[in-house]
Amino acid sequence: MSEQLELPFKEILAPQLSSITSKSFNSSSTFIDNMKLPVHRWFRFSAGFSAQWVETIINQAKQKGEVIVLDPFAGSGTTLLASEKLGIKCYGVEAHPFVVRIAKAKLLYQTDADAYLQYTKNVIESTEHLQACVDKYPKLIHDCFSISSLESLDRLRQSWEKLADDSTQSQLVWLTLVSILRHVSHAGTAPWQYILPNKRKQSPLEPISAFQLMAESMATDMRIAQKTANSVANIIQSDARTCQGIPDNFANLVITSPPYANNYDYADATRLEMCFMQEISGWGDLQSAVRQYLIRSCSQHVTNKNVNIDEILASPELEPIKSSIIKVYHQLSEERHLHGGKKNYHLMIACYFFDMAKVWLALRRVCKTPAIVCFVIGDSAPYGVYVPVIEWMGLLAQAAGFKSWEFVKIRDRNVKWKNRKHRIPLCEGCLWVHG
Ligand SMILES: C[S@@+](CC[C@H](N)C(=O)[O-])C[C@H]1O[C@@H](n2cnc3c(N)ncnc32)[C@H](O)[C@@H]1O
């Protein structure tokens, strides 16, 4: 079975990829299409990829035998939901404590829709007896909501908390509340996850109506998705650098998209929601609440104090790319002095690849031999210094024990806008690793 999976990589998967490059594959690295799909659309996670594209990959692999999927950077659960739809066993690993909760709640779509709706009604009803208390919310929350919206949201939050139990309905209602925040906020939010309090939306929704609308739409999705329900996916809060909790030789197909080395701060991406749910009081809490668990892919993550750079650059994990990463590290250390922000990209790049080397070692442990690994990935050029992410990633995969790699480009990046910060052409695509 697993031998069969190795062969078709070139003959089936790769031609398949090139044949769909023009349309469906172009959107494989974006979440936009998922906003039309039941359950996927419950939370807009801009960093996600397309579920339909995941299904295409799984269906191709399925033709040749049993497939067991792993997504070590599961995010909002796209790969897991796509696998469930196809009845394919799948495990996901996600380290972001808030994002993993979103994915877990989405995977509860098999809950009885009427029981869920009744729970949402109970939550709304119990708001009537509650006194709103908005003073305790941080400035960001006050910047994003009018006082009346915030009072209404606060009553919903308190009511959810009061009724909270271990039921699946309770977890789904948590997601309902979290999902409406950006619709209710008058601050600009989309398409990027960050919040823009100075940009105002024309007509944000009123909280109770937004909550009811979201509940109706989630219940409808539950009924649709339940028709093809297969409880075969599971997500754990763990670290892709160890894949702790995933058995050895588990998967023969990995479909994932790791954080890119492009300074996107996944911790900051859920700051609005976490502040509202009073899990953090602001940006300053993100390091201890979230960032510390994640791949070091943003400059805020790394400082001279928390990184022993000599140790990292001398580590055996970076051996396969040592001379080239040291060169880039020095270029970035010099370049930063020419820029106002003096960002720690030099530390970020070293730590990012050190972390990713560990991911490849962990993947070797949890993957069968042979297996196929598909990484949706992009290269990067912080401060205009080109980082050959794809090549380095391939070399680290091989050093971890995989046989070979190949890159199939999806699209060019950084070629469109005149005001871009640097003019190094970048791209995004699939790194296919097998062996
Ligand atoms: C590109 S996103 C994946 C999105 C996913 N494909 C989806 O459709 O929702 C990368 C994810 O990796 C997660 N992540 C970062 N560091 C991690 C780590 N050490 N272990 C597991 N997940 C991690 C981030 O929180 C983020 O959710």
CSV table of C-alpha atoms and ligand atoms in Angstrom, one decimal:
chain,number,residue,atom,x,y,z
A,1,MET,CA,0.0,0.0,0.0
A,2,SER,CA,2.6,2.5,1.0
A,3,GLU,CA,4.9,1.5,-1.9
A,4,GLN,CA,2.1,2.3,-4.2
A,5,LEU,CA,1.9,5.8,-2.8
A,6,GLU,CA,5.5,6.5,-3.6
A,7,LEU,CA,5.4,5.8,-7.3
A,8,PRO,CA,2.5,8.0,-8.4
A,9,PHE,CA,4.1,11.1,-7.1
A,10,LYS,CA,5.5,12.1,-10.4
A,11,GLU,CA,3.1,10.2,-12.7
A,12,ILE,CA,-0.2,11.2,-11.0
A,13,LEU,CA,0.2,13.9,-8.5
A,14,ALA,CA,2.7,16.1,-10.3
A,15,PRO,CA,0.9,16.1,-13.7
A,16,GLN,CA,-2.4,16.6,-11.8
A,17,LEU,CA,-0.8,19.6,-10.2
A,18,SER,CA,0.4,21.2,-13.4
A,19,SER,CA,-3.0,20.5,-15.1
A,20,ILE,CA,-4.8,22.5,-12.5
A,21,THR,CA,-2.3,25.2,-12.1
A,22,SER,CA,-4.3,27.7,-13.9
A,23,LYS,CA,-7.5,27.9,-11.9
A,24,SER,CA,-8.2,25.8,-8.8
A,25,PHE,CA,-4.6,25.4,-8.0
A,26,ASN,CA,-4.1,29.1,-8.0
A,27,SER,CA,-6.3,29.4,-5.0
A,28,SER,CA,-4.8,26.5,-3.2
A,29,SER,CA,-2.9,28.7,-0.9
A,30,THR,CA,-5.8,30.9,0.1
A,31,PHE,CA,-8.8,30.5,2.4
A,32,ILE,CA,-11.2,32.6,0.3
A,33,ASP,CA,-12.9,29.7,-1.4
A,34,ASN,CA,-13.5,28.1,2.0
A,35,MET,CA,-15.8,30.9,2.9
A,36,LYS,CA,-18.4,29.3,0.6
A,37,LEU,CA,-18.1,25.9,2.2
A,38,PRO,CA,-20.2,24.6,5.1
A,39,VAL,CA,-18.3,24.5,8.4
A,40,HIS,CA,-15.0,25.8,6.9
A,41,ARG,CA,-16.6,29.2,6.8
A,42,TRP,CA,-17.4,29.4,10.5
A,43,PHE,CA,-14.2,31.3,11.1
A,44,ARG,CA,-12.3,33.3,8.6
A,45,PHE,CA,-8.6,32.3,9.0
A,46,SER,CA,-6.8,34.2,6.4
A,47,ALA,CA,-3.7,32.0,6.7
A,48,GLY,CA,-5.7,28.9,5.7
A,49,PHE,CA,-5.6,27.1,2.4
A,50,SER,CA,-8.3,25.8,0.1
A,51,ALA,CA,-10.3,22.7,1.3
A,52,GLN,CA,-11.2,21.7,-2.3
A,53,TRP,CA,-7.6,21.6,-3.2
A,54,VAL,CA,-6.8,19.4,-0.2
A,55,GLU,CA,-9.6,17.1,-1.4
A,56,THR,CA,-8.1,16.9,-4.8
A,57,ILE,CA,-4.7,15.8,-3.4
A,58,ILE,CA,-6.3,13.2,-1.1
A,59,ASN,CA,-8.5,11.8,-3.9
A,60,GLN,CA,-5.4,11.4,-6.1
A,61,ALA,CA,-3.5,9.6,-3.4
A,62,LYS,CA,-6.6,7.5,-2.6
A,63,GLN,CA,-6.6,5.9,-6.0
A,64,LYS,CA,-3.4,4.0,-5.1
A,65,GLY,CA,-4.4,2.6,-1.7
A,66,GLU,CA,-5.2,3.4,1.9
A,67,VAL,CA,-4.3,7.0,2.8
A,68,ILE,CA,-3.7,8.3,6.3
A,69,VAL,CA,-3.3,12.1,6.5
A,70,LEU,CA,-1.4,14.3,8.9
A,71,ASP,CA,-1.4,18.1,9.1
A,72,PRO,CA,1.2,19.2,11.5
A,73,PHE,CA,0.2,22.9,11.2
A,74,ALA,CA,-3.5,22.3,11.2
A,75,GLY,CA,-4.6,25.9,11.8
A,76,SER,CA,-8.4,26.2,11.6
A,77,GLY,CA,-8.8,22.6,10.5
A,78,THR,CA,-9.1,22.7,6.7
A,79,THR,CA,-7.2,19.5,6.1
A,80,LEU,CA,-9.1,17.7,8.9
A,81,LEU,CA,-12.5,18.7,7.6
A,82,ALA,CA,-11.6,17.8,4.0
A,83,SER,CA,-10.3,14.4,5.2
A,84,GLU,CA,-13.5,13.8,7.2
A,85,LYS,CA,-15.6,14.6,4.1
A,86,LEU,CA,-13.8,11.9,2.2
A,87,GLY,CA,-13.8,9.4,5.1
A,88,ILE,CA,-10.0,9.5,5.4
A,89,LYS,CA,-8.3,9.1,8.7
A,90,CYS,CA,-6.5,12.3,9.7
A,91,TYR,CA,-4.6,13.8,12.6
A,92,GLY,CA,-3.9,17.5,13.0
A,93,VAL,CA,-1.4,19.2,15.3
A,94,GLU,CA,-1.8,22.9,16.2
A,95,ALA,CA,0.2,24.8,18.7
A,96,HIS,CA,-1.8,28.1,18.9
A,97,PRO,CA,-4.0,27.7,22.0
A,98,PHE,CA,-6.8,29.8,20.5
A,99,VAL,CA,-6.6,28.6,16.9
A,100,VAL,CA,-6.7,24.9,18.0
A,101,ARG,CA,-9.9,25.7,20.0
A,102,ILE,CA,-11.5,27.0,16.8
A,103,ALA,CA,-10.5,23.9,14.9
A,104,LYS,CA,-11.8,21.6,17.7
A,105,ALA,CA,-15.1,23.4,17.7
A,106,LYS,CA,-15.4,23.1,13.9
A,107,LEU,CA,-14.9,19.4,14.2
A,108,LEU,CA,-18.0,19.3,16.4
A,109,TYR,CA,-20.3,19.9,13.4
A,110,GLN,CA,-21.9,16.5,14.1
A,111,THR,CA,-23.6,17.9,17.2
A,112,ASP,CA,-27.4,17.9,17.0
A,113,ALA,CA,-28.3,21.1,15.3
A,114,ASP,CA,-31.5,21.6,17.2
A,115,ALA,CA,-29.8,21.1,20.6
A,116,TYR,CA,-27.2,23.6,19.5
A,117,LEU,CA,-29.8,26.2,18.5
A,118,GLN,CA,-31.6,25.7,21.8
A,119,TYR,CA,-28.3,26.4,23.6
A,120,THR,CA,-27.8,29.6,21.7
A,121,LYS,CA,-31.4,30.7,22.6
A,122,ASN,CA,-30.6,29.9,26.3
A,123,VAL,CA,-27.5,32.1,26.1
A,124,ILE,CA,-29.5,35.0,24.6
A,125,GLU,CA,-32.3,34.6,27.1
A,126,SER,CA,-29.9,34.7,30.1
A,127,THR,CA,-28.3,37.9,28.8
A,128,GLU,CA,-31.5,39.7,30.0
A,129,HIS,CA,-30.6,39.2,33.6
A,130,LEU,CA,-27.0,40.3,33.3
A,131,GLN,CA,-25.4,43.7,33.9
A,132,ALA,CA,-22.9,44.7,31.3
A,133,CYS,CA,-19.5,45.7,32.6
A,134,VAL,CA,-17.3,47.1,29.9
A,135,ASP,CA,-14.7,49.0,31.9
A,136,LYS,CA,-12.4,45.9,32.2
A,137,TYR,CA,-11.9,45.6,28.5
A,138,PRO,CA,-8.6,46.9,27.1
A,139,LYS,CA,-8.3,49.9,24.8
A,140,LEU,CA,-8.2,47.8,21.6
A,141,ILE,CA,-11.7,46.4,22.4
A,142,HIS,CA,-13.0,49.9,23.1
A,143,ASP,CA,-11.4,51.1,19.8
A,144,CYS,CA,-13.2,48.4,17.9
A,145,PHE,CA,-16.7,48.5,19.3
A,146,SER,CA,-19.3,51.1,20.1
A,147,ILE,CA,-20.3,51.2,23.8
A,148,SER,CA,-23.8,49.7,23.0
A,149,SER,CA,-22.3,46.9,20.9
A,150,LEU,CA,-19.7,46.2,23.6
A,151,GLU,CA,-22.4,46.1,26.3
A,152,SER,CA,-24.4,43.6,24.3
A,153,LEU,CA,-21.3,41.5,23.5
A,154,ASP,CA,-20.3,41.5,27.1
A,155,ARG,CA,-23.6,40.2,28.2
A,156,LEU,CA,-23.4,37.4,25.6
A,157,ARG,CA,-19.9,36.6,26.9
A,158,GLN,CA,-21.0,36.6,30.5
A,159,SER,CA,-24.0,34.5,29.6
A,160,TRP,CA,-21.9,32.0,27.7
A,161,GLU,CA,-19.5,31.8,30.7
A,162,LYS,CA,-22.4,31.3,33.1
A,163,LEU,CA,-23.9,28.4,31.2
A,164,ALA,CA,-20.5,26.9,30.0
A,165,ASP,CA,-20.2,23.2,30.5
A,166,ASP,CA,-18.4,20.3,28.8
A,167,SER,CA,-21.0,19.9,26.1
A,168,THR,CA,-20.3,20.1,22.4
A,169,GLN,CA,-23.1,22.8,22.2
A,170,SER,CA,-21.2,24.9,24.7
A,171,GLN,CA,-18.0,24.8,22.6
A,172,LEU,CA,-19.9,25.6,19.5
A,173,VAL,CA,-21.5,28.6,21.1
A,174,TRP,CA,-18.1,29.8,22.1
A,175,LEU,CA,-17.1,29.7,18.4
A,176,THR,CA,-20.4,31.4,17.5
A,177,LEU,CA,-19.5,34.3,19.8
A,178,VAL,CA,-15.9,34.5,18.7
A,179,SER,CA,-16.9,34.4,15.0
A,180,ILE,CA,-19.2,37.4,15.1
A,181,LEU,CA,-16.7,39.8,16.7
A,182,ARG,CA,-15.2,41.1,13.4
A,183,HIS,CA,-18.7,41.4,11.9
A,184,VAL,CA,-19.8,43.5,14.8
A,185,SER,CA,-16.7,45.6,15.0
A,186,HIS,CA,-16.8,49.0,13.2
A,187,ALA,CA,-13.0,48.7,12.8
A,188,GLY,CA,-11.5,47.6,9.5
A,189,THR,CA,-10.4,43.9,9.8
A,190,ALA,CA,-10.5,42.1,6.5
A,191,PRO,CA,-8.9,40.7,4.5
A,192,TRP,CA,-5.8,40.6,6.8
A,193,GLN,CA,-6.3,39.3,10.3
A,194,TYR,CA,-4.9,42.4,12.0
A,195,ILE,CA,-7.2,45.0,13.2
A,196,LEU,CA,-7.3,48.6,11.8
A,197,PRO,CA,-9.2,50.7,14.4
A,198,ASN,CA,-8.7,53.8,12.3
A,199,LYS,CA,-10.6,52.3,9.3
A,200,ARG,CA,-14.3,52.3,9.9
A,201,LYS,CA,-16.9,50.0,8.4
A,202,GLN,CA,-20.1,51.6,7.3
A,203,SER,CA,-22.7,49.3,9.0
A,204,PRO,CA,-21.4,46.8,11.4
A,205,LEU,CA,-23.9,44.2,12.7
A,206,GLU,CA,-25.8,44.5,15.9
A,207,PRO,CA,-24.4,41.8,18.3
A,208,ILE,CA,-27.6,39.8,19.1
A,209,SER,CA,-28.7,39.7,15.5
A,210,ALA,CA,-25.2,38.8,14.4
A,211,PHE,CA,-25.2,36.0,17.0
A,212,GLN,CA,-28.6,34.7,15.8
A,213,LEU,CA,-27.6,34.9,12.2
A,214,MET,CA,-24.3,33.1,12.8
A,215,ALA,CA,-26.1,30.4,14.9
A,216,GLU,CA,-28.7,29.8,12.1
A,217,SER,CA,-26.0,29.5,9.5
A,218,MET,CA,-23.9,27.2,11.6
A,219,ALA,CA,-26.9,25.0,12.3
A,220,THR,CA,-27.7,24.8,8.5
A,221,ASP,CA,-24.0,23.9,7.9
A,222,MET,CA,-24.2,21.2,10.5
A,223,ARG,CA,-27.2,19.6,8.9
A,224,ILE,CA,-25.5,19.7,5.5
A,225,ALA,CA,-22.1,18.4,6.7
A,226,GLN,CA,-23.8,15.7,8.7
A,227,LYS,CA,-25.0,14.0,5.6
A,228,THR,CA,-21.5,13.1,4.7
A,229,ALA,CA,-20.2,12.9,8.2
A,230,ASN,CA,-17.3,10.6,9.1
A,231,SER,CA,-15.7,11.0,12.5
A,232,VAL,CA,-12.2,10.2,11.4
A,233,ALA,CA,-10.3,13.3,12.2
A,234,ASN,CA,-8.7,14.4,15.4
A,235,ILE,CA,-6.7,17.5,16.3
A,236,ILE,CA,-4.3,17.8,19.2
A,237,GLN,CA,-2.7,20.8,20.8
A,238,SER,CA,0.9,20.0,20.3
A,239,ASP,CA,4.1,21.2,18.6
A,240,ALA,CA,5.0,20.3,15.1
A,241,ARG,CA,8.6,20.3,16.2
A,242,THR,CA,8.0,17.1,18.1
A,243,CYS,CA,4.7,15.9,16.9
A,244,GLN,CA,4.2,14.6,20.4
A,245,GLY,CA,1.0,12.7,20.6
A,246,ILE,CA,1.2,11.3,17.1
A,247,PRO,CA,2.3,7.7,16.9
A,248,ASP,CA,5.4,6.6,15.0
A,249,ASN,CA,4.9,5.6,11.3
A,250,PHE,CA,1.4,7.0,11.4
A,251,ALA,CA,0.8,8.9,8.1
A,252,ASN,CA,1.6,8.3,4.5
A,253,LEU,CA,0.3,11.7,3.3
A,254,VAL,CA,1.2,15.0,4.9
A,255,ILE,CA,-0.7,18.0,3.7
A,256,THR,CA,0.2,21.2,5.4
A,257,SER,CA,1.2,24.8,5.2
A,258,PRO,CA,3.7,25.9,7.8
A,259,PRO,CA,4.1,29.5,8.9
A,260,TYR,CA,6.2,31.3,6.3
A,261,ALA,CA,9.4,33.1,7.2
A,262,ASN,CA,7.7,36.3,6.4
A,263,ASN,CA,7.1,38.0,9.7
A,264,TYR,CA,3.4,37.2,9.9
A,265,ASP,CA,2.5,37.1,13.6
A,266,TYR,CA,0.1,34.3,14.3
A,267,ALA,CA,-0.2,35.4,17.9
A,268,ASP,CA,-1.3,38.9,16.9
A,269,ALA,CA,-3.8,37.4,14.4
A,270,THR,CA,-6.2,36.5,17.2
A,271,ARG,CA,-5.5,39.4,19.5
A,272,LEU,CA,-9.0,40.9,19.1
A,273,GLU,CA,-10.7,37.6,20.0
A,274,MET,CA,-8.4,36.8,22.9
A,275,CYS,CA,-8.7,40.3,24.3
A,276,PHE,CA,-12.4,40.1,24.1
A,277,MET,CA,-12.6,36.7,25.8
A,278,GLN,CA,-10.3,38.2,28.5
A,279,GLU,CA,-7.6,35.6,27.9
A,280,ILE,CA,-5.0,38.4,27.4
A,281,SER,CA,-5.1,42.1,28.3
A,282,GLY,CA,-3.1,43.2,25.2
A,283,TRP,CA,-0.2,42.8,22.8
A,284,GLY,CA,2.3,42.5,25.7
A,285,ASP,CA,0.7,39.2,26.8
A,286,LEU,CA,1.0,37.5,23.4
A,287,GLN,CA,4.5,36.2,23.9
A,288,SER,CA,3.6,34.2,27.0
A,289,ALA,CA,0.1,33.3,25.9
A,290,VAL,CA,0.8,32.3,22.4
A,291,ARG,CA,4.0,33.1,20.6
A,292,GLN,CA,6.2,31.0,22.9
A,293,TYR,CA,4.6,27.8,21.5
A,294,LEU,CA,5.0,28.7,17.8
A,295,ILE,CA,7.6,28.4,15.1
A,296,ARG,CA,9.7,31.5,15.3
A,297,SER,CA,8.5,33.1,12.0
A,298,CYS,CA,8.3,36.7,13.1
A,299,SER,CA,10.8,39.2,14.3
A,300,GLN,CA,8.8,40.0,17.5
A,301,HIS,CA,9.4,36.5,18.6
A,302,VAL,CA,13.2,36.7,18.8
A,303,THR,CA,15.5,39.0,20.8
A,304,ASN,CA,19.2,38.8,21.7
A,305,LYS,CA,18.0,37.9,25.2
A,306,ASN,CA,15.9,34.9,24.3
A,307,VAL,CA,18.0,33.5,21.5
A,308,ASN,CA,21.5,32.0,21.8
A,309,ILE,CA,22.4,32.6,18.2
A,310,ASP,CA,25.9,31.0,18.3
A,311,GLU,CA,24.4,27.8,19.6
A,312,ILE,CA,21.7,27.8,16.9
A,313,LEU,CA,24.0,28.5,14.0
A,314,ALA,CA,26.4,25.7,15.2
A,315,SER,CA,23.6,23.2,15.8
A,316,PRO,CA,23.7,19.9,13.9
A,317,GLU,CA,20.1,20.5,12.8
A,318,LEU,CA,21.3,23.4,10.6
A,319,GLU,CA,24.3,21.5,9.3
A,320,PRO,CA,22.8,20.8,5.8
A,321,ILE,CA,22.4,24.6,5.1
A,322,LYS,CA,25.0,25.9,7.4
A,323,SER,CA,27.3,27.9,5.1
A,324,SER,CA,24.4,29.5,3.2
A,325,ILE,CA,22.3,30.4,6.3
A,326,ILE,CA,25.3,31.9,8.1
A,327,LYS,CA,25.9,34.1,5.0
A,328,VAL,CA,22.3,35.3,5.0
A,329,TYR,CA,22.4,35.8,8.7
A,330,HIS,CA,25.4,38.2,8.4
A,331,GLN,CA,23.8,40.0,5.5
A,332,LEU,CA,20.6,40.6,7.6
A,333,SER,CA,22.6,41.6,10.7
A,334,GLU,CA,24.2,44.3,8.6
A,335,GLU,CA,21.1,45.3,6.7
A,336,ARG,CA,19.1,46.0,9.8
A,337,HIS,CA,21.2,49.0,10.7
A,338,LEU,CA,20.1,50.7,7.5
A,339,HIS,CA,16.5,50.5,8.5
A,340,GLY,CA,14.6,52.5,11.1
A,341,GLY,CA,12.8,49.5,12.7
A,342,LYS,CA,16.1,47.5,13.1
A,343,LYS,CA,14.1,44.3,13.0
A,344,ASN,CA,15.6,41.1,14.2
A,345,TYR,CA,15.2,39.3,10.8
A,346,HIS,CA,18.7,37.8,11.2
A,347,LEU,CA,17.7,36.0,14.4
A,348,MET,CA,14.3,35.1,13.0
A,349,ILE,CA,15.7,33.4,9.9
A,350,ALA,CA,18.2,31.3,12.0
A,351,CYS,CA,15.5,30.3,14.5
A,352,TYR,CA,12.9,29.6,11.8
A,353,PHE,CA,15.1,27.1,10.0
A,354,PHE,CA,16.3,25.6,13.3
A,355,ASP,CA,12.6,25.1,14.2
A,356,MET,CA,11.8,23.7,10.7
A,357,ALA,CA,14.7,21.3,10.8
A,358,LYS,CA,13.1,19.9,13.9
A,359,VAL,CA,9.8,19.7,12.2
A,360,TRP,CA,11.3,17.6,9.4
A,361,LEU,CA,12.9,15.2,12.0
A,362,ALA,CA,9.5,14.9,13.7
A,363,LEU,CA,7.8,14.2,10.4
A,364,ARG,CA,10.3,11.5,9.6
A,365,ARG,CA,9.3,9.8,12.8
A,366,VAL,CA,5.5,10.0,12.3
A,367,CYS,CA,5.5,9.2,8.6
A,368,LYS,CA,5.5,5.8,7.1
A,369,THR,CA,8.3,4.9,4.6
A,370,PRO,CA,7.6,5.8,1.9
A,371,ALA,CA,5.3,8.8,2.4
A,372,ILE,CA,4.4,11.9,0.5
A,373,VAL,CA,4.7,15.3,2.1
A,374,CYS,CA,3.1,18.4,0.6
A,375,PHE,CA,4.1,21.7,2.0
A,376,VAL,CA,2.4,24.9,0.7
A,377,ILE,CA,5.2,27.3,1.1
A,378,GLY,CA,6.6,30.6,-0.1
A,379,ASP,CA,10.1,32.1,-0.2
A,380,SER,CA,10.9,35.4,1.5
A,381,ALA,CA,13.2,38.4,1.3
A,382,PRO,CA,13.2,40.4,4.6
A,383,TYR,CA,14.9,43.8,4.1
A,384,GLY,CA,15.4,42.7,0.5
A,385,VAL,CA,17.8,39.9,1.4
A,386,TYR,CA,16.7,36.8,-0.5
A,387,VAL,CA,16.2,33.7,1.6
A,388,PRO,CA,16.0,30.5,-0.5
A,389,VAL,CA,13.3,29.0,1.7
A,390,ILE,CA,12.3,26.3,-0.8
A,391,GLU,CA,15.8,24.9,-1.4
A,392,TRP,CA,16.7,25.0,2.3
A,393,MET,CA,13.5,23.3,3.3
A,394,GLY,CA,14.1,20.5,0.7
A,395,LEU,CA,17.6,20.0,2.0
A,396,LEU,CA,16.4,19.8,5.6
A,397,ALA,CA,13.8,17.3,4.6
A,398,GLN,CA,16.5,15.1,2.9
A,399,ALA,CA,18.8,15.4,5.9
A,400,ALA,CA,15.9,14.2,8.1
A,401,GLY,CA,15.7,11.0,6.0
A,402,PHE,CA,13.3,11.8,3.2
A,403,LYS,CA,14.5,10.8,-0.3
A,404,SER,CA,13.8,13.7,-2.6
A,405,TRP,CA,11.9,16.9,-3.2
A,406,GLU,CA,10.4,18.9,-6.0
A,407,PHE,CA,8.8,22.3,-6.1
A,408,VAL,CA,5.7,23.1,-8.1
A,409,LYS,CA,5.1,26.9,-8.3
A,410,ILE,CA,1.6,28.1,-7.8
A,411,ARG,CA,2.0,31.8,-8.3
A,412,ASP,CA,4.5,34.7,-8.2
A,413,ARG,CA,4.5,37.1,-5.3
A,414,ASN,CA,5.8,40.6,-4.8
A,415,VAL,CA,5.6,41.5,-8.5
A,416,LYS,CA,2.3,43.4,-8.5
A,417,TRP,CA,2.6,46.6,-6.5
A,418,LYS,CA,4.7,49.6,-7.3
A,419,ASN,CA,5.1,50.7,-3.6
A,420,ARG,CA,6.4,47.4,-2.4
A,421,LYS,CA,9.3,47.5,0.0
A,422,HIS,CA,11.8,45.6,-2.2
A,423,ARG,CA,11.8,44.2,-5.7
A,424,ILE,CA,13.0,40.7,-5.2
A,425,PRO,CA,10.5,38.4,-7.1
A,426,LEU,CA,9.0,35.8,-4.7
A,427,CYS,CA,6.8,32.8,-5.3
A,428,GLU,CA,4.5,30.4,-3.5
A,429,GLY,CA,3.9,26.8,-4.3
A,430,CYS,CA,4.0,23.2,-3.2
A,431,LEU,CA,7.1,21.5,-2.0
A,432,TRP,CA,6.6,17.8,-2.6
A,433,VAL,CA,8.8,15.6,-0.5
A,434,HIS,CA,8.8,11.9,-0.8
A,435,GLY,CA,10.5,8.9,0.5
B,1,LIG,C1,-0.4,28.6,7.4
B,1,LIG,S1,-1.2,28.3,8.9
B,1,LIG,C2,-2.0,26.8,8.6
B,1,LIG,C3,-3.5,27.1,8.1
B,1,LIG,C4,-4.3,25.8,7.8
B,1,LIG,N1,-3.7,25.2,6.6
B,1,LIG,C5,-5.7,26.2,7.6
B,1,LIG,O1,-6.2,26.1,6.5
B,1,LIG,O2,-6.4,26.7,8.5
B,1,LIG,C6,0.1,27.8,10.0
B,1,LIG,C7,-0.4,27.3,11.3
B,1,LIG,O3,0.8,26.8,12.0
B,1,LIG,C8,0.6,27.0,13.4
B,1,LIG,N2,1.8,26.8,14.1
B,1,LIG,C9,2.9,27.7,14.3
B,1,LIG,N3,3.8,27.1,15.0
B,1,LIG,C10,3.4,25.8,15.3
B,1,LIG,C11,4.0,24.7,15.9
B,1,LIG,N4,5.2,24.8,16.5
B,1,LIG,N5,3.4,23.6,16.0
B,1,LIG,C12,2.1,23.5,15.4
B,1,LIG,N6,1.5,24.5,14.8
B,1,LIG,C13,2.1,25.6,14.7
B,1,LIG,C14,0.0,28.5,13.4
B,1,LIG,O4,-0.6,28.8,14.6
B,1,LIG,C15,-0.9,28.4,12.2
B,1,LIG,O5,-2.2,28.1,12.6
